[in-house]
mmCIF file of C-alpha atoms and ligand atoms in Angstrom:
data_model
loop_
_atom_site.group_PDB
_atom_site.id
_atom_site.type_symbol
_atom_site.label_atom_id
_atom_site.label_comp_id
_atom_site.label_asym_id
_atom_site.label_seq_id
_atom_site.Cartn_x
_atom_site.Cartn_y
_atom_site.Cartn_z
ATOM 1 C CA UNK W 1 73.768 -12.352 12.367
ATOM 2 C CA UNK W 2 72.222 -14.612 14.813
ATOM 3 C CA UNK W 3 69.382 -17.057 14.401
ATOM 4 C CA UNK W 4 67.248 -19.684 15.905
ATOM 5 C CA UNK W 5 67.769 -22.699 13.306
ATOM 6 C CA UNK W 6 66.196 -25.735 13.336
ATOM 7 C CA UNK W 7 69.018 -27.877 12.932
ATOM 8 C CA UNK W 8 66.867 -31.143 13.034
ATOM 9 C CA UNK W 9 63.030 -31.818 13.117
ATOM 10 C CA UNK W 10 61.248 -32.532 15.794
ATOM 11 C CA UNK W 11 63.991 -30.852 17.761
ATOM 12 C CA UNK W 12 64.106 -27.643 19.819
ATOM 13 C CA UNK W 13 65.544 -24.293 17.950
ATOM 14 C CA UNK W 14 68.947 -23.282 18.465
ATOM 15 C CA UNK W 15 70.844 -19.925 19.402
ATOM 16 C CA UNK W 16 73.258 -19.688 16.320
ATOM 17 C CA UNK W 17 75.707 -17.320 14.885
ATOM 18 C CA UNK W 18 75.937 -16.973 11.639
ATOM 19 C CA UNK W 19 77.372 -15.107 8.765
ATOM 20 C CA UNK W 20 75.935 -11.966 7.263
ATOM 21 C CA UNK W 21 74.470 -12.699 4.522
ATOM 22 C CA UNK W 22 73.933 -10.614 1.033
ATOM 23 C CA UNK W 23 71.304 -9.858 -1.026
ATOM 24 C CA UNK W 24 71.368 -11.352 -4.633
ATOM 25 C CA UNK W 25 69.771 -10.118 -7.416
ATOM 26 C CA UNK W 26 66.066 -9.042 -6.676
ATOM 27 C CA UNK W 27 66.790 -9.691 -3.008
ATOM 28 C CA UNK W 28 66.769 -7.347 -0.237
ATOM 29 C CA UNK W 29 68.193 -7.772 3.067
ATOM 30 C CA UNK W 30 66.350 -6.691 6.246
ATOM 31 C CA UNK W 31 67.236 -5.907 10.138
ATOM 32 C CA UNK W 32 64.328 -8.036 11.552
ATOM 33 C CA UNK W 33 62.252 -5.359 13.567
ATOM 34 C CA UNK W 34 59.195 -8.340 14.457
ATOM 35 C CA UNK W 35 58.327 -12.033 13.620
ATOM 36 C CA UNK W 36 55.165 -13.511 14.091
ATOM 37 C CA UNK W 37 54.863 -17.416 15.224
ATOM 38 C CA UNK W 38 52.410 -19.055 13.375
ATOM 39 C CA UNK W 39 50.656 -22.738 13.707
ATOM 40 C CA UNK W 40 52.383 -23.546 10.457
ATOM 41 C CA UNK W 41 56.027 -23.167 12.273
ATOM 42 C CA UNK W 42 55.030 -26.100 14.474
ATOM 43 C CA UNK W 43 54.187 -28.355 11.550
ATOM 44 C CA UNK W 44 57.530 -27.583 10.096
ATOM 45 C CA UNK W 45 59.060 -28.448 13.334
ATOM 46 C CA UNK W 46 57.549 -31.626 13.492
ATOM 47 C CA UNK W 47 57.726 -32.662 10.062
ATOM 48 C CA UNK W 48 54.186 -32.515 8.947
ATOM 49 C CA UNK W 49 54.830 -30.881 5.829
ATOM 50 C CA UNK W 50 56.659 -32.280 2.880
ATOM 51 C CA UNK W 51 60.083 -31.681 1.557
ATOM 52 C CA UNK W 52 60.823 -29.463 4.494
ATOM 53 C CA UNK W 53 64.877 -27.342 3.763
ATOM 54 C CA UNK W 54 66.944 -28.557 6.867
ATOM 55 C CA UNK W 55 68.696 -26.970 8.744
ATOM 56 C CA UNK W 56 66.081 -23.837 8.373
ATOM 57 C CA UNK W 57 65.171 -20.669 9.950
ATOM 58 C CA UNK W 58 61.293 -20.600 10.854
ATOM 59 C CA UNK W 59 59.448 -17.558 10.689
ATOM 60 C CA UNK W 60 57.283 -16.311 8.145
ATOM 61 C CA UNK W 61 55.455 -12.975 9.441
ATOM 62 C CA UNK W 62 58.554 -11.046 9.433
ATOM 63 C CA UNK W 63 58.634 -7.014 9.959
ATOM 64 C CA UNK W 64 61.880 -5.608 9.076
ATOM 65 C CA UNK W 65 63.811 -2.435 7.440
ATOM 66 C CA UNK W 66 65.740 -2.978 4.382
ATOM 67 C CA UNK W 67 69.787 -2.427 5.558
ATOM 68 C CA UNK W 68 71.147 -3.696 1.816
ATOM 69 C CA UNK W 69 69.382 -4.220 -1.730
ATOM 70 C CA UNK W 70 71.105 -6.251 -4.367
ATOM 71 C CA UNK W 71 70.922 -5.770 -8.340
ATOM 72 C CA UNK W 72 67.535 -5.106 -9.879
ATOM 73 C CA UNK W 73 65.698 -4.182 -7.076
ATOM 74 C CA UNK W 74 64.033 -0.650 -8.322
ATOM 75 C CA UNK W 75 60.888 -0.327 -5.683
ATOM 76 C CA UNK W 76 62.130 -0.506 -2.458
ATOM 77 C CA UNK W 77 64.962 1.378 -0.733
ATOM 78 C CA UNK W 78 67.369 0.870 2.041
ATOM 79 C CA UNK W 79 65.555 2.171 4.905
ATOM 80 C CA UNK W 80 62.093 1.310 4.507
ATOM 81 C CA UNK W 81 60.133 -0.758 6.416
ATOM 82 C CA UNK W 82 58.567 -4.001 5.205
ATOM 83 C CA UNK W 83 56.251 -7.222 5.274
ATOM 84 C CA UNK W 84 57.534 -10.203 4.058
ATOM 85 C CA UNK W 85 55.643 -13.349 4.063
ATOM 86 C CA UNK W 86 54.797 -17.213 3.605
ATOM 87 C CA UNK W 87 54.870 -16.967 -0.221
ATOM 88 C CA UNK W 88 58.538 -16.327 -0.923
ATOM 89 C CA UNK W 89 58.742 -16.623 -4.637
ATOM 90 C CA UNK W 90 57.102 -18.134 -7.450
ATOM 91 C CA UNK W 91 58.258 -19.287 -10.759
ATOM 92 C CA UNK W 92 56.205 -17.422 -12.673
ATOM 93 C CA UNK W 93 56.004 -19.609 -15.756
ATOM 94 C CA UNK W 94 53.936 -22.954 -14.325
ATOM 95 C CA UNK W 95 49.922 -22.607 -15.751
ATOM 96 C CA UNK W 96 48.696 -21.826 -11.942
ATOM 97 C CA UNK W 97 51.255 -18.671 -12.116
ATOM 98 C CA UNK W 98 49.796 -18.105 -15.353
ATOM 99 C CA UNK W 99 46.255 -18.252 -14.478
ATOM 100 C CA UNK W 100 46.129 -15.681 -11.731
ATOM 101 C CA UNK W 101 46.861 -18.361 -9.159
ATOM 102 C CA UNK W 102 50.526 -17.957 -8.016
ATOM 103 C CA UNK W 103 49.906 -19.555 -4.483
ATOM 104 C CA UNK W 104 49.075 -23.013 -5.950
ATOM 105 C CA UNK W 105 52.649 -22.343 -8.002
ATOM 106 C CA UNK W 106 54.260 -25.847 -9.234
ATOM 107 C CA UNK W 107 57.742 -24.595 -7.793
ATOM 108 C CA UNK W 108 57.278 -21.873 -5.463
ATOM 109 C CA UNK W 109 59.901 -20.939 -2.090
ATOM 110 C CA UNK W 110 58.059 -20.463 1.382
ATOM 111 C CA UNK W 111 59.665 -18.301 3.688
ATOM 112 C CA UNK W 112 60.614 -20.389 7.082
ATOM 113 C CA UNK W 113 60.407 -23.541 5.479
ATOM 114 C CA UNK W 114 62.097 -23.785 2.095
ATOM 115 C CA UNK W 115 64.006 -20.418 2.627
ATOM 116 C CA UNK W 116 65.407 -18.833 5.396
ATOM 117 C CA UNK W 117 63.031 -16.915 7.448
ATOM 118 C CA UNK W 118 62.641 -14.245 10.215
ATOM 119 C CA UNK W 119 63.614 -16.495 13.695
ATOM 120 C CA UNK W 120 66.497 -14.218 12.827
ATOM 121 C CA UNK W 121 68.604 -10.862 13.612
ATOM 122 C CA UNK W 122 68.614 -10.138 9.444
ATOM 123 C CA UNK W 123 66.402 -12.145 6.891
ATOM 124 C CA UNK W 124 67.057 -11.949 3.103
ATOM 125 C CA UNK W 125 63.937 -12.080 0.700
ATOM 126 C CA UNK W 126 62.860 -11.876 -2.716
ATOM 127 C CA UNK W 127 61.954 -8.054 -3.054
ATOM 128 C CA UNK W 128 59.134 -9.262 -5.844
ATOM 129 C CA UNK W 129 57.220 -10.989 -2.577
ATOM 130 C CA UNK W 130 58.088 -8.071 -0.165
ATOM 131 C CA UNK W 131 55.262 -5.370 0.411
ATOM 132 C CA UNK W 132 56.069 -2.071 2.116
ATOM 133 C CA UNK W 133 54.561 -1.152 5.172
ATOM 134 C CA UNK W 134 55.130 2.200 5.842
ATOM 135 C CA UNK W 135 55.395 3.402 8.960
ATOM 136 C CA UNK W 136 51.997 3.680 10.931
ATOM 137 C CA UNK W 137 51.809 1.087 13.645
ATOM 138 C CA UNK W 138 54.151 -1.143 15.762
ATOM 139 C CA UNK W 139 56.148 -4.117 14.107
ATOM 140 C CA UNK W 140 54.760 -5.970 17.012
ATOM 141 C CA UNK W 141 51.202 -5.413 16.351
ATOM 142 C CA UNK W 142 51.760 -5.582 12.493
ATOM 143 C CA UNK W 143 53.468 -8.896 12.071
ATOM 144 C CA UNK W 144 50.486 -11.284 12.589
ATOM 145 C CA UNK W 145 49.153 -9.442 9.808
ATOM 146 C CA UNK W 146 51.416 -11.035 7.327
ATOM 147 C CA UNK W 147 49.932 -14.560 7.580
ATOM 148 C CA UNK W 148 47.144 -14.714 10.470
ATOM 149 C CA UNK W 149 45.887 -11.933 8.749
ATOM 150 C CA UNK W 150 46.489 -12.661 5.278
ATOM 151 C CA UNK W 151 45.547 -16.460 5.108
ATOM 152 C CA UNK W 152 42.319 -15.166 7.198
ATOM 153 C CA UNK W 153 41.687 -12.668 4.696
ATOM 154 C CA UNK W 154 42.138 -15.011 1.743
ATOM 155 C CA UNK W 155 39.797 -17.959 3.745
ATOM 156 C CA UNK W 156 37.406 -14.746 4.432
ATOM 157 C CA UNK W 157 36.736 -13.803 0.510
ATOM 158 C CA UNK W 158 36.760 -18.012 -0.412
ATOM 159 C CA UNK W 159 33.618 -18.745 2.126
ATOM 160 C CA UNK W 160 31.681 -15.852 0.205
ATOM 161 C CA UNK W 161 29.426 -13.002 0.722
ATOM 162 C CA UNK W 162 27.360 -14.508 3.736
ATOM 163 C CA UNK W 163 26.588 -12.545 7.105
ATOM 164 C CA UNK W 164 26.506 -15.474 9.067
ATOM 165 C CA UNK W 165 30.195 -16.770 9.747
ATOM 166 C CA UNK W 166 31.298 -19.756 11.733
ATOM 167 C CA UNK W 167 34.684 -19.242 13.227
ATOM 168 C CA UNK W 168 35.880 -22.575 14.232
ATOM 169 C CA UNK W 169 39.565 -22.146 16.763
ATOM 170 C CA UNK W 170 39.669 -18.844 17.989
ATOM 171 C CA UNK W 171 43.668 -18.016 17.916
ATOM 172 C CA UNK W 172 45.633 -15.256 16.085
ATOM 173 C CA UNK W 173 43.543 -15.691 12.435
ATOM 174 C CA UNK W 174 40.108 -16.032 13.923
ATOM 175 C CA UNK W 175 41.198 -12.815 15.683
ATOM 176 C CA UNK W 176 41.896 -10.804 12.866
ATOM 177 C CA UNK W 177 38.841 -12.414 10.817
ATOM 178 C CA UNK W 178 36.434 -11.729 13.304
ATOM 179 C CA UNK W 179 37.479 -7.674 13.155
ATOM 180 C CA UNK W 180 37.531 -7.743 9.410
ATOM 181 C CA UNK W 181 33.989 -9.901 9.030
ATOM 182 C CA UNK W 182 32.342 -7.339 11.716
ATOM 183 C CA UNK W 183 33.519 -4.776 9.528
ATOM 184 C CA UNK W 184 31.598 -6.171 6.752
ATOM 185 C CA UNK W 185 28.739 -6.328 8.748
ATOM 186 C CA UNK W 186 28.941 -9.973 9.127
ATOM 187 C CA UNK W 187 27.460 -11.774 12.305
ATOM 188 C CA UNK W 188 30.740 -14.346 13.911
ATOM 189 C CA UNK W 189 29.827 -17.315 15.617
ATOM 190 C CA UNK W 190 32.766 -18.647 17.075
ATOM 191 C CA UNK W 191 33.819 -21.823 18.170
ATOM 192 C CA UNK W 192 36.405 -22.717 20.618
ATOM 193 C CA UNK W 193 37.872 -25.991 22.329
ATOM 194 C CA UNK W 194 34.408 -27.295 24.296
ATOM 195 C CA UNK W 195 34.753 -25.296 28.043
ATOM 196 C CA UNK W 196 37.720 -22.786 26.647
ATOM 197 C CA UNK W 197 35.470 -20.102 28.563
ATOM 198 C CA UNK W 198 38.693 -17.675 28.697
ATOM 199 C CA UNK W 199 38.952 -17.786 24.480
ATOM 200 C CA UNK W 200 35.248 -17.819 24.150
ATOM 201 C CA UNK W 201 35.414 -14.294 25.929
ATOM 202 C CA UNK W 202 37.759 -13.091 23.779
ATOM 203 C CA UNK W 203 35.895 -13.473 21.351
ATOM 204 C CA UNK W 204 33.089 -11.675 22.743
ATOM 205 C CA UNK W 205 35.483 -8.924 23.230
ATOM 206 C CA UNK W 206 35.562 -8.261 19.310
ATOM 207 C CA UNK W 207 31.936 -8.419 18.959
ATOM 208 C CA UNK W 208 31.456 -11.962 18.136
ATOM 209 C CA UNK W 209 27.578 -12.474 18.172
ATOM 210 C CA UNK W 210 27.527 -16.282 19.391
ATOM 211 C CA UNK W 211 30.482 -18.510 21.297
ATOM 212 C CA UNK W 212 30.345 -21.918 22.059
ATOM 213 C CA UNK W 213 32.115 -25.140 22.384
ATOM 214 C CA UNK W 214 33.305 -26.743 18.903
ATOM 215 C CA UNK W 215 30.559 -29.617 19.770
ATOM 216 C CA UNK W 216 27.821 -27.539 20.046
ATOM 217 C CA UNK W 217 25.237 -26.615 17.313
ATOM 218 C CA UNK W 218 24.987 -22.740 16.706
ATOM 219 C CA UNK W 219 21.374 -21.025 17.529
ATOM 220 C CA UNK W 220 21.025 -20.997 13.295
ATOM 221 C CA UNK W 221 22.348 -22.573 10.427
ATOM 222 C CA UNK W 222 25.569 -21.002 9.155
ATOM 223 C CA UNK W 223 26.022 -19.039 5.776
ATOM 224 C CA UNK W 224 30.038 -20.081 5.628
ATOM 225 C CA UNK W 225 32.360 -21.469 8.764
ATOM 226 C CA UNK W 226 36.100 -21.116 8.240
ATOM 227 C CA UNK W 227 38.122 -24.427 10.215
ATOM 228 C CA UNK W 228 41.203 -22.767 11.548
ATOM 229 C CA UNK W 229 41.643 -25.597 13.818
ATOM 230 C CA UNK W 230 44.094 -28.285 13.185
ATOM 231 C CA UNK W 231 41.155 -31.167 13.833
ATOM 232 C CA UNK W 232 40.058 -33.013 11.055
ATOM 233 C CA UNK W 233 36.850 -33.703 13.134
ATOM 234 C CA UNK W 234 35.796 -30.088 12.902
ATOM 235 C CA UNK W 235 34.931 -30.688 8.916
ATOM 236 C CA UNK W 236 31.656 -32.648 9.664
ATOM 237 C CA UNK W 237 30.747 -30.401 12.451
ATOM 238 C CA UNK W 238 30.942 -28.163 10.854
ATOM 239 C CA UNK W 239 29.017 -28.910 7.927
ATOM 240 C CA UNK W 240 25.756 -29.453 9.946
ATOM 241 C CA UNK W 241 26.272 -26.537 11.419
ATOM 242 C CA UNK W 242 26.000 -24.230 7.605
ATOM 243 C CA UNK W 243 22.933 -23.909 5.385
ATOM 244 C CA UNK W 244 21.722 -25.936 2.028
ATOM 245 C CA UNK W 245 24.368 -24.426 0.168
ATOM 246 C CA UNK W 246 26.706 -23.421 2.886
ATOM 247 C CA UNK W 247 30.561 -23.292 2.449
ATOM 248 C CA UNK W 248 32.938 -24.956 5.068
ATOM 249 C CA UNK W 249 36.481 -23.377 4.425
ATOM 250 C CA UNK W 250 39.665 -25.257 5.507
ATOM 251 C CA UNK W 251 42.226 -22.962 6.159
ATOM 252 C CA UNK W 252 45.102 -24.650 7.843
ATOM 253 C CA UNK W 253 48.092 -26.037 5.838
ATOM 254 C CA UNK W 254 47.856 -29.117 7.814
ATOM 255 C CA UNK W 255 44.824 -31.616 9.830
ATOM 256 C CA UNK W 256 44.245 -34.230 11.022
ATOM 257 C CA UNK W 257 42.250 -36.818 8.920
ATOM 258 C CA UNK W 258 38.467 -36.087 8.708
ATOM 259 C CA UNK W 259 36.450 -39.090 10.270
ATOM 260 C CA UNK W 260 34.149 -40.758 7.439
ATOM 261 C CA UNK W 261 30.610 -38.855 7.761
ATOM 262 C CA UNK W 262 26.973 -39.488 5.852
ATOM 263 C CA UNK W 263 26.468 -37.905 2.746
ATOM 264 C CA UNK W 264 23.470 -36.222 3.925
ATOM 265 C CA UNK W 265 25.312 -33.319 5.628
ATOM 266 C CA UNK W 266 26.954 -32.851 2.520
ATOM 267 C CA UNK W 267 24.476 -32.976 0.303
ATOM 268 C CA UNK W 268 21.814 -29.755 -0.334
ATOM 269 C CA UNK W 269 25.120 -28.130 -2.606
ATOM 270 C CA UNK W 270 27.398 -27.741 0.438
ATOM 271 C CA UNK W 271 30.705 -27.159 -0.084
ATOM 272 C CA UNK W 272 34.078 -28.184 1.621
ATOM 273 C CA UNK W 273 36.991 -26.007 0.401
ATOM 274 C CA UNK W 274 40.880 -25.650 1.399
ATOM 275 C CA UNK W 275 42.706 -22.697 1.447
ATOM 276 C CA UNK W 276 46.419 -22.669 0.344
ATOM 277 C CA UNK W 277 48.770 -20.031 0.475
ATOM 278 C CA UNK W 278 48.446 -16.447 -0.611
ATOM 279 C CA UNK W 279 48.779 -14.307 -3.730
ATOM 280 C CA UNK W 280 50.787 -11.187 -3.296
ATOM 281 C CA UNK W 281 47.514 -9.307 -4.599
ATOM 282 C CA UNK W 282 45.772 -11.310 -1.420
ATOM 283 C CA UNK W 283 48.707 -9.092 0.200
ATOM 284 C CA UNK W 284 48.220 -6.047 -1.343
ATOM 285 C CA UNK W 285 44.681 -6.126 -0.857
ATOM 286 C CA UNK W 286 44.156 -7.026 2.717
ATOM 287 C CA UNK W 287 47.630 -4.454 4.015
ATOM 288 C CA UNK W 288 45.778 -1.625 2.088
ATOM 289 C CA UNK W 289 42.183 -2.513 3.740
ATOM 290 C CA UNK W 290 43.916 -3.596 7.265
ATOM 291 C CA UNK W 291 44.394 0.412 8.356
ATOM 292 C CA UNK W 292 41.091 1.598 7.434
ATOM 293 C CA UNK W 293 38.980 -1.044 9.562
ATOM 294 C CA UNK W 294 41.386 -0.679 12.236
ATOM 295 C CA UNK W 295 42.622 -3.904 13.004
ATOM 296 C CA UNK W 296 43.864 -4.291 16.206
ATOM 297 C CA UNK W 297 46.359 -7.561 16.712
ATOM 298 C CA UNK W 298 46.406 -9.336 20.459
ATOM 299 C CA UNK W 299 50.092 -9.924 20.757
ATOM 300 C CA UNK W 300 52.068 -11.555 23.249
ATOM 301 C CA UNK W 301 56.221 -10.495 22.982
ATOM 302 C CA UNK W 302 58.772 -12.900 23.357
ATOM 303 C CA UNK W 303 62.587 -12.458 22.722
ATOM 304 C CA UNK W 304 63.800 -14.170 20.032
ATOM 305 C CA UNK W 305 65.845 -16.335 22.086
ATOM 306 C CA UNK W 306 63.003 -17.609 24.025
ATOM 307 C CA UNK W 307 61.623 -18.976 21.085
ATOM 308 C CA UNK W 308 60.823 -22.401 21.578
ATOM 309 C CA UNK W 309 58.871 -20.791 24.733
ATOM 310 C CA UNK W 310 56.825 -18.901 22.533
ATOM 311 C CA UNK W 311 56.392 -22.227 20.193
ATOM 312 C CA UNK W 312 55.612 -24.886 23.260
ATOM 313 C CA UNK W 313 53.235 -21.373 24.904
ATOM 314 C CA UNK W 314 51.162 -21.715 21.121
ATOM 315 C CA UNK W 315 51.136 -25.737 21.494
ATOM 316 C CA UNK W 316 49.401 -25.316 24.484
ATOM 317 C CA UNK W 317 47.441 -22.508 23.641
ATOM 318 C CA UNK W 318 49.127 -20.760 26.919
ATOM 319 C CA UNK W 319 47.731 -16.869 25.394
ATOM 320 C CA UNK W 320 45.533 -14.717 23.413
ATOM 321 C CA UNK W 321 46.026 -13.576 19.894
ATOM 322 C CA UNK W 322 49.236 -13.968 18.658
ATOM 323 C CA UNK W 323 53.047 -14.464 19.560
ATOM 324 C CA UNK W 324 55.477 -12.157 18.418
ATOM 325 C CA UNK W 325 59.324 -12.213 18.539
ATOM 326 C CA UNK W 326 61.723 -9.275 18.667
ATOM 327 C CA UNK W 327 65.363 -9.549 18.409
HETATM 328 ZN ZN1 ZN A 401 54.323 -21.054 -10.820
HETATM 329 ZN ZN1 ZN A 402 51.564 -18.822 8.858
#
């Protein structure tokens, strides 16, 4: 197989061969069809997250088709196509897992960042955290499903029932969340960098009701905003921007420290929340629900090879939507 391994942190990715690999027990092994680049493979580059597994392969929206299964794997087959994301296994036995909570897990495995991910030709993964995908729609336009869309999905149900949504960073979740909350019959306001005129027409494009800079005050207060941004400083804005009683949802695994603000903005039972992770019945949920509103992913395609193109192109916010690599 061949891989682009990050070999050392803040360094670029590397072309590498390496061994096949096998499946253990409750693993499967895929061909890697499609991986998604997310935000979150730029804060394991740089070392923003803790106890980051080097050397490690990145990548953690990964469409592939199962090629081997090991021992004890009875609900997926050689030959099918799956989704296999972030939350790479759980422990099962730690009182989040046994509350319902398994993405707050005390020892859980993330894929691209504690184990090997899908910068890859082939990509083992727990079967248990694998969902099958069938075969309707591209492994391009599905991967950004598998973490934009899920963590988006997840952020969507924490800020509550609300129509009016703030959107704050319009990349590949806002994207996604923006279909899915029109869907609902939501009104989106979204926010993008102040002057990001190309982004802010995007997101007219999916029927966004309001765009504006990130430092401007929507034309009414807010129900919910969801912070996709990396920029601590969006939290305040963002809570003058949402009701008495308004929720302002966090959903990046990593920001920037929020500047000190007055209690006032806070105050009236507004709510700051963070978002961590996914459940596989977040999965489940959103990959059955996904077809029927008729999601449609903005992907840009890179080769695998040129990813650290793909990962300096998101840095810069160089495209629309999402990046997706093929092999
Ligand atoms: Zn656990
Ligand atoms: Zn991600």
């Amino acid at each position: 197989m061949h891989a682009m391994v990050l070999r050392e942190l803040k360094q670029p990715l590397e072309w590498l061969e390496l061994p096949d690999r096998q499946p253990g027990p409750n693993e499967i092994r895929v061909k890697v069809l499609a991986c998604g680049v997310c935000r979150t493979d730029l804060h394991v580059l740089d070392g923003e997250l803790p106890n980051p597994k080097v050397p490690i392969i990145p990548g953690h929206e990964i469409v592939g088709r199962i090629d081997a299964v090991g021992a004890g794997v009875e609900d997926l087959q050689i030959g099918e196509r799956v989704g296999i994301p972030w939350l790479g296994h759980t422990d099962g036995t730690c009182p989040y897992c046994r509350m319902q909570r398994e993405n707050l897990c005390d020892h859980p495995l993330f894929t691209g960042f504690t184990r090997d991910g899908g910068y890859a030709t082939s990509a083992v993964a727990d079967a248990r955290f694998s969902f099958p995908l069938g075969e309707a729609g591209s492994d391009i336009e599905l991967a950004p499903l598998l973490c934009a869309g899920l963590i988006g999905w997840r952020s969507l149900k924490i800020a509550g029932e609300g129509k009016k949504l703030g959107l704050y960073g319009f990349g590949a979740a806002a994207h996604i969340v923006a279909q899915v909350a029109k869907w609902q019959g939501r009104s989106v306001f979204a926010f993008t960098r102040p002057g990001d005129l190309h982004n802010q027409n995007f997101a007219l494009s999916l029927g966004a009701t309001w765009v504006g800079g990130s430092d401007e005050m929507p034309p009414e207060p807010l129900d919910a905003a969801i912070i996709f941004a990396t920029v601590g400083a969006l939290v305040p804005l963002a809570l003058k921007a949402v009701r008495k009683g308004g929720r302002v949802v966090c959903a990046g695994i990593h920001m920037s420290d929020i500047p000190s603000f007055p209690y006032e903005i806070l105050w009236g039972e507004r709510q700051i929340l963070s978002v961590a992770n996914l459940t596989r019945q977040d999965g489940i949920d959103f990959l059955h629900l996904a077809p029927k509103i008729g999601i449609k992913t903005k992907t840009t395609r890179y080769a695998l090879q040129q990813a650290n193109q793909a990962l300096g192109d998101l840095r810069a916010g160089r495209f629309e939507g999402a990046a997706v690599l093929t092999p």
